[in-house]
């Protein structure tokens, strides 16, 4: 893949999102118009009550575990500052951010974004994940992760012709069987969950940046909606899977 071939609709490399190299490789001088990403969640190495070490094996759902743990919330903030500072340098001035997080990660992400000039929280996009917990009359939804949507400028006054902005969606972990197909990454997101975010916060033809691609749900959704996808992933095995997934998703003329 030639990373500077302008006809390409995606560029994905194995790189650390805290370092400048990967961004330069996938974007060069091009600026992305939307940052849509799912960084490692704020999961701590020790239980908050009692301070015992958690057993990493209890989270091992796949052949290689991409879950990162942090000693403290402060360490998570330092991690967030390191990657976000790099990522926002590759965005257009108007580009919004949509950053997925678990509940504990919200404050560090908001504080870091604010310090980098993204002082306007446009909203919190909630995924109500269907659980198997149901009876004849009710179905339980679990909210484990949300996407924080941030911008440098406040929301404009809504115009009469504007479509409504979607702030919540309900879906199962793998409604379209894409997770099973692409390695069952524990933080896979189905297309139906990502589609409203991509449609609302970017336009066809825009570059969408994801520095934490995992199994590639975000860049794949961008491609399916006629955007271009630039992404990084630090684990070689996952980076390879993403590249394969994007080759299969992109229109043949743009590969
Ligand atoms: C929450 S997951 C992303 C899941 C993805 N949205 C999906 O649908 O599969 C975070 C990913 O970031 C990767 N990662 C962790 N630290 C990283 C770093 N410093 N730079 C780049 N990627 C990293 C992990 O390997 C993991 O795959």
Short mmCIF file of C-alpha atoms and ligand atoms in Angstrom, two decimals:
data_model
loop_
_atom_site.label_atom_id
_atom_site.label_comp_id
_atom_site.label_asym_id
_atom_site.label_seq_id
_atom_site.Cartn_x
_atom_site.Cartn_y
_atom_site.Cartn_z
CA UNK A 1 0.00 0.00 0.00
CA UNK A 2 1.35 3.42 -0.91
CA UNK A 3 0.24 5.64 2.01
CA UNK A 4 0.32 8.79 -0.10
CA UNK A 5 -1.78 7.54 -3.01
CA UNK A 6 -4.72 9.97 -2.94
CA UNK A 7 -7.06 7.54 -4.74
CA UNK A 8 -6.96 5.16 -1.78
CA UNK A 9 -9.98 5.16 0.50
CA UNK A 10 -8.21 3.73 3.56
CA UNK A 11 -4.81 3.64 5.20
CA UNK A 12 -4.11 1.54 8.27
CA UNK A 13 -0.77 0.82 9.96
CA UNK A 14 0.56 -0.93 13.03
CA UNK A 15 1.60 1.96 15.26
CA UNK A 16 1.41 3.37 18.78
CA UNK A 17 -1.16 6.18 18.99
CA UNK A 18 1.05 8.04 21.47
CA UNK A 19 3.83 8.43 18.90
CA UNK A 20 3.80 10.78 15.89
CA UNK A 21 4.97 8.24 13.25
CA UNK A 22 1.72 6.37 12.61
CA UNK A 23 -0.30 9.54 12.02
CA UNK A 24 2.29 10.80 9.54
CA UNK A 25 2.21 7.45 7.72
CA UNK A 26 -1.57 7.29 7.31
CA UNK A 27 -2.37 10.96 6.79
CA UNK A 28 0.80 12.76 5.69
CA UNK A 29 -0.28 16.40 5.32
CA UNK A 30 -3.98 15.47 4.92
CA UNK A 31 -6.27 16.55 7.78
CA UNK A 32 -9.11 14.30 8.95
CA UNK A 33 -12.56 15.86 9.33
CA UNK A 34 -13.74 13.55 12.15
CA UNK A 35 -11.99 11.67 14.96
CA UNK A 36 -14.06 8.60 15.75
CA UNK A 37 -12.26 6.30 18.11
CA UNK A 38 -12.52 3.71 20.84
CA UNK A 39 -9.36 3.96 22.97
CA UNK A 40 -8.53 1.40 25.67
CA UNK A 41 -11.05 1.86 28.46
CA UNK A 42 -10.24 3.12 31.92
CA UNK A 43 -9.92 -0.33 33.50
CA UNK A 44 -7.79 -0.52 36.63
CA UNK A 45 -5.31 -3.25 37.54
CA UNK A 46 -6.67 -3.43 41.08
CA UNK A 47 -10.14 -3.76 42.45
CA UNK A 48 -11.32 -0.42 43.82
CA UNK A 49 -12.48 -2.14 47.03
CA UNK A 50 -9.61 -3.94 48.79
CA UNK A 51 -6.96 -3.17 46.13
CA UNK A 52 -6.53 -6.82 45.01
CA UNK A 53 -5.01 -7.41 41.59
CA UNK A 54 -7.59 -8.40 38.99
CA UNK A 55 -6.89 -11.59 37.11
CA UNK A 56 -6.33 -10.60 33.47
CA UNK A 57 -7.41 -14.09 32.37
CA UNK A 58 -11.00 -13.42 33.38
CA UNK A 59 -11.23 -11.02 30.39
CA UNK A 60 -9.69 -13.36 27.87
CA UNK A 61 -12.44 -13.86 25.32
CA UNK A 62 -10.16 -14.09 22.29
CA UNK A 63 -6.89 -15.65 21.21
CA UNK A 64 -4.87 -12.50 21.90
CA UNK A 65 -6.04 -10.12 24.61
CA UNK A 66 -6.01 -6.45 23.54
CA UNK A 67 -7.23 -5.14 26.92
CA UNK A 68 -4.93 -2.60 28.58
CA UNK A 69 -5.14 -1.90 32.33
CA UNK A 70 -3.99 1.19 34.25
CA UNK A 71 -2.73 1.45 37.84
CA UNK A 72 -4.72 4.62 38.55
CA UNK A 73 -7.16 7.02 36.88
CA UNK A 74 -4.26 9.51 36.80
CA UNK A 75 -2.27 7.07 34.64
CA UNK A 76 -5.27 6.85 32.33
CA UNK A 77 -5.32 10.64 32.07
CA UNK A 78 -1.61 10.67 31.15
CA UNK A 79 -2.26 8.00 28.48
CA UNK A 80 -5.19 10.06 27.14
CA UNK A 81 -3.11 13.24 26.99
CA UNK A 82 -0.34 11.42 25.13
CA UNK A 83 -2.54 10.09 22.31
CA UNK A 84 -5.09 12.89 22.05
CA UNK A 85 -2.44 15.60 21.68
CA UNK A 86 -1.01 13.71 18.69
CA UNK A 87 -4.38 12.91 17.13
CA UNK A 88 -5.92 16.40 17.20
CA UNK A 89 -2.87 17.81 15.39
CA UNK A 90 -4.09 15.86 12.33
CA UNK A 91 -7.65 17.23 12.27
CA UNK A 92 -9.27 20.13 10.42
CA UNK A 93 -10.14 23.06 12.73
CA UNK A 94 -13.88 22.20 12.62
CA UNK A 95 -13.49 18.44 13.12
CA UNK A 96 -15.58 17.03 15.98
CA UNK A 97 -14.41 14.18 18.23
CA UNK A 98 -16.52 11.12 19.09
CA UNK A 99 -14.64 9.16 21.74
CA UNK A 100 -16.01 5.93 23.18
CA UNK A 101 -15.37 5.30 26.85
CA UNK A 102 -16.56 3.36 29.85
CA UNK A 103 -18.02 5.45 32.66
CA UNK A 104 -14.76 5.75 34.65
CA UNK A 105 -12.95 7.17 31.60
CA UNK A 106 -15.35 10.06 31.01
CA UNK A 107 -13.71 12.65 33.27
CA UNK A 108 -10.12 12.12 32.09
CA UNK A 109 -11.26 12.28 28.45
CA UNK A 110 -13.38 15.40 28.95
CA UNK A 111 -10.62 17.19 30.89
CA UNK A 112 -7.98 16.35 28.27
CA UNK A 113 -10.23 17.40 25.38
CA UNK A 114 -11.05 20.68 27.16
CA UNK A 115 -7.35 21.43 27.66
CA UNK A 116 -6.80 20.87 23.92
CA UNK A 117 -9.52 23.36 22.95
CA UNK A 118 -12.49 20.97 22.63
CA UNK A 119 -14.52 22.70 25.32
CA UNK A 120 -18.00 21.94 24.00
CA UNK A 121 -19.58 18.64 24.92
CA UNK A 122 -22.20 18.34 22.19
CA UNK A 123 -23.69 15.29 23.83
CA UNK A 124 -23.23 11.78 25.08
CA UNK A 125 -24.22 9.04 22.66
CA UNK A 126 -25.52 6.03 24.55
CA UNK A 127 -25.47 2.41 23.37
CA UNK A 128 -28.06 0.37 25.23
CA UNK A 129 -26.65 -3.12 24.72
CA UNK A 130 -29.29 -5.86 24.68
CA UNK A 131 -28.70 -8.43 27.38
CA UNK A 132 -30.10 -11.93 27.58
CA UNK A 133 -31.85 -10.88 30.78
CA UNK A 134 -35.52 -10.78 29.83
CA UNK A 135 -38.90 -12.22 30.62
CA UNK A 136 -42.26 -12.08 28.89
CA UNK A 137 -42.71 -8.36 29.64
CA UNK A 138 -39.33 -6.73 29.83
CA UNK A 139 -35.87 -6.75 28.33
CA UNK A 140 -32.84 -5.38 30.19
CA UNK A 141 -30.42 -3.05 28.38
CA UNK A 142 -26.90 -2.53 29.71
CA UNK A 143 -24.99 0.72 29.27
CA UNK A 144 -21.32 -0.06 29.57
CA UNK A 145 -19.87 2.40 27.07
CA UNK A 146 -20.87 5.78 25.65
CA UNK A 147 -19.38 8.05 22.99
CA UNK A 148 -18.58 11.62 24.06
CA UNK A 149 -19.05 14.05 21.17
CA UNK A 150 -16.92 17.19 21.50
CA UNK A 151 -16.15 20.21 19.37
CA UNK A 152 -14.14 23.40 19.50
CA UNK A 153 -17.23 25.53 18.86
CA UNK A 154 -20.72 25.49 20.38
CA UNK A 155 -23.62 23.81 18.57
CA UNK A 156 -25.20 26.12 15.98
CA UNK A 157 -28.89 26.99 16.32
CA UNK A 158 -30.85 24.10 14.73
CA UNK A 159 -32.37 24.96 11.34
CA UNK A 160 -35.94 23.88 10.58
CA UNK A 161 -34.81 21.51 7.85
CA UNK A 162 -32.15 19.75 9.97
CA UNK A 163 -32.67 16.05 10.73
CA UNK A 164 -32.78 15.17 14.44
CA UNK A 165 -29.49 14.30 16.10
CA UNK A 166 -29.44 10.72 17.40
CA UNK A 167 -28.19 10.37 20.98
CA UNK A 168 -29.12 6.78 21.80
CA UNK A 169 -29.25 3.46 20.06
CA UNK A 170 -30.25 -0.05 21.09
CA UNK A 171 -28.44 -3.10 19.71
CA UNK A 172 -26.83 -6.40 20.60
CA UNK A 173 -23.04 -6.99 20.69
CA UNK A 174 -22.99 -8.68 17.32
CA UNK A 175 -26.32 -8.14 15.53
CA UNK A 176 -24.73 -8.36 12.09
CA UNK A 177 -22.29 -11.23 12.89
CA UNK A 178 -19.32 -9.02 11.97
CA UNK A 179 -17.62 -9.55 15.36
CA UNK A 180 -17.57 -13.31 14.91
CA UNK A 181 -16.22 -12.86 11.39
CA UNK A 182 -13.38 -10.53 12.42
CA UNK A 183 -12.01 -12.18 15.57
CA UNK A 184 -14.47 -11.30 18.35
CA UNK A 185 -12.64 -8.27 19.64
CA UNK A 186 -14.10 -7.63 23.14
CA UNK A 187 -14.90 -4.02 22.20
CA UNK A 188 -16.34 -4.62 18.75
CA UNK A 189 -19.14 -2.23 17.76
CA UNK A 190 -21.87 -3.25 15.30
CA UNK A 191 -22.48 -1.07 12.24
CA UNK A 192 -26.01 -0.18 13.38
CA UNK A 193 -24.51 1.43 16.52
CA UNK A 194 -21.88 3.44 14.63
CA UNK A 195 -23.92 4.50 11.61
CA UNK A 196 -25.78 7.45 13.23
CA UNK A 197 -22.52 8.88 14.60
CA UNK A 198 -20.70 8.66 11.28
CA UNK A 199 -23.63 10.12 9.33
CA UNK A 200 -24.17 12.98 11.79
CA UNK A 201 -20.61 14.09 12.39
CA UNK A 202 -18.92 13.62 8.99
CA UNK A 203 -19.74 13.92 5.28
CA UNK A 204 -19.10 11.53 2.37
CA UNK A 205 -15.53 11.91 1.12
CA UNK A 206 -14.17 13.06 4.54
CA UNK A 207 -11.19 11.35 6.13
CA UNK A 208 -12.15 9.74 9.46
CA UNK A 209 -9.31 9.04 11.91
CA UNK A 210 -9.28 6.11 14.37
CA UNK A 211 -5.98 5.69 16.28
CA UNK A 212 -7.25 2.56 18.14
CA UNK A 213 -8.74 0.41 15.40
CA UNK A 214 -9.00 -2.95 17.23
CA UNK A 215 -10.93 -5.17 14.81
CA UNK A 216 -11.74 -2.17 12.60
CA UNK A 217 -15.43 -1.49 13.31
CA UNK A 218 -15.00 2.29 13.03
CA UNK A 219 -12.94 2.47 9.83
CA UNK A 220 -15.16 -0.22 8.24
CA UNK A 221 -18.29 1.83 9.07
CA UNK A 222 -16.63 4.94 7.61
CA UNK A 223 -15.88 3.11 4.35
CA UNK A 224 -19.38 1.68 4.10
CA UNK A 225 -20.73 5.23 4.31
CA UNK A 226 -18.47 6.65 1.59
CA UNK A 227 -15.91 8.25 3.92
CA UNK A 228 -12.17 7.55 3.87
CA UNK A 229 -10.56 5.79 6.82
CA UNK A 230 -7.15 6.41 8.43
CA UNK A 231 -6.30 4.15 11.34
CA UNK A 232 -3.62 2.85 13.70
CA UNK A 233 -3.54 -0.26 15.89
CA UNK A 234 -0.61 -1.29 18.07
CA UNK A 235 -1.15 -5.08 18.15
CA UNK A 236 0.31 -6.59 14.97
CA UNK A 237 -2.28 -9.34 14.77
CA UNK A 238 -5.21 -6.91 15.00
CA UNK A 239 -3.57 -4.41 12.65
CA UNK A 240 -3.35 -7.18 10.06
CA UNK A 241 -6.98 -8.18 10.58
CA UNK A 242 -8.10 -4.56 10.14
CA UNK A 243 -6.17 -4.20 6.91
CA UNK A 244 -7.82 -7.40 5.59
CA UNK A 245 -11.26 -6.24 6.72
CA UNK A 246 -10.86 -2.84 5.04
CA UNK A 247 -9.63 -4.41 1.81
CA UNK A 248 -12.85 -6.45 1.75
CA UNK A 249 -15.03 -3.46 2.68
CA UNK A 250 -13.63 -0.77 0.38
CA UNK A 251 -15.03 -0.40 -3.13
CA UNK A 252 -12.60 -2.32 -5.46
CA UNK A 253 -11.55 0.83 -7.36
CA UNK A 254 -10.24 2.40 -4.15
CA UNK A 255 -8.11 -0.33 -2.72
C1 LIG B 1 -11.31 -0.52 22.84
S1 LIG B 1 -10.33 -1.35 21.70
C2 LIG B 1 -10.97 -0.86 20.11
C3 LIG B 1 -12.03 -1.80 19.60
C4 LIG B 1 -12.54 -1.45 18.21
N1 LIG B 1 -13.35 -0.27 18.23
C5 LIG B 1 -13.33 -2.59 17.61
O1 LIG B 1 -14.46 -2.36 17.18
O2 LIG B 1 -12.82 -3.71 17.55
C6 LIG B 1 -8.80 -0.50 21.82
C7 LIG B 1 -7.70 -1.00 20.88
O3 LIG B 1 -6.57 -0.14 21.02
C8 LIG B 1 -5.38 -0.91 20.90
N2 LIG B 1 -4.32 -0.14 21.57
C9 LIG B 1 -3.98 -0.15 22.88
N3 LIG B 1 -2.99 0.72 23.12
C10 LIG B 1 -2.69 1.30 21.93
C11 LIG B 1 -1.77 2.29 21.53
N4 LIG B 1 -0.94 2.87 22.40
N5 LIG B 1 -1.75 2.66 20.22
C12 LIG B 1 -2.58 2.09 19.31
N6 LIG B 1 -3.47 1.12 19.64
C13 LIG B 1 -3.54 0.74 20.93
C14 LIG B 1 -5.71 -2.24 21.55
O4 LIG B 1 -4.87 -3.26 21.03
C15 LIG B 1 -7.20 -2.41 21.17
O5 LIG B 1 -7.31 -3.20 20.01
#
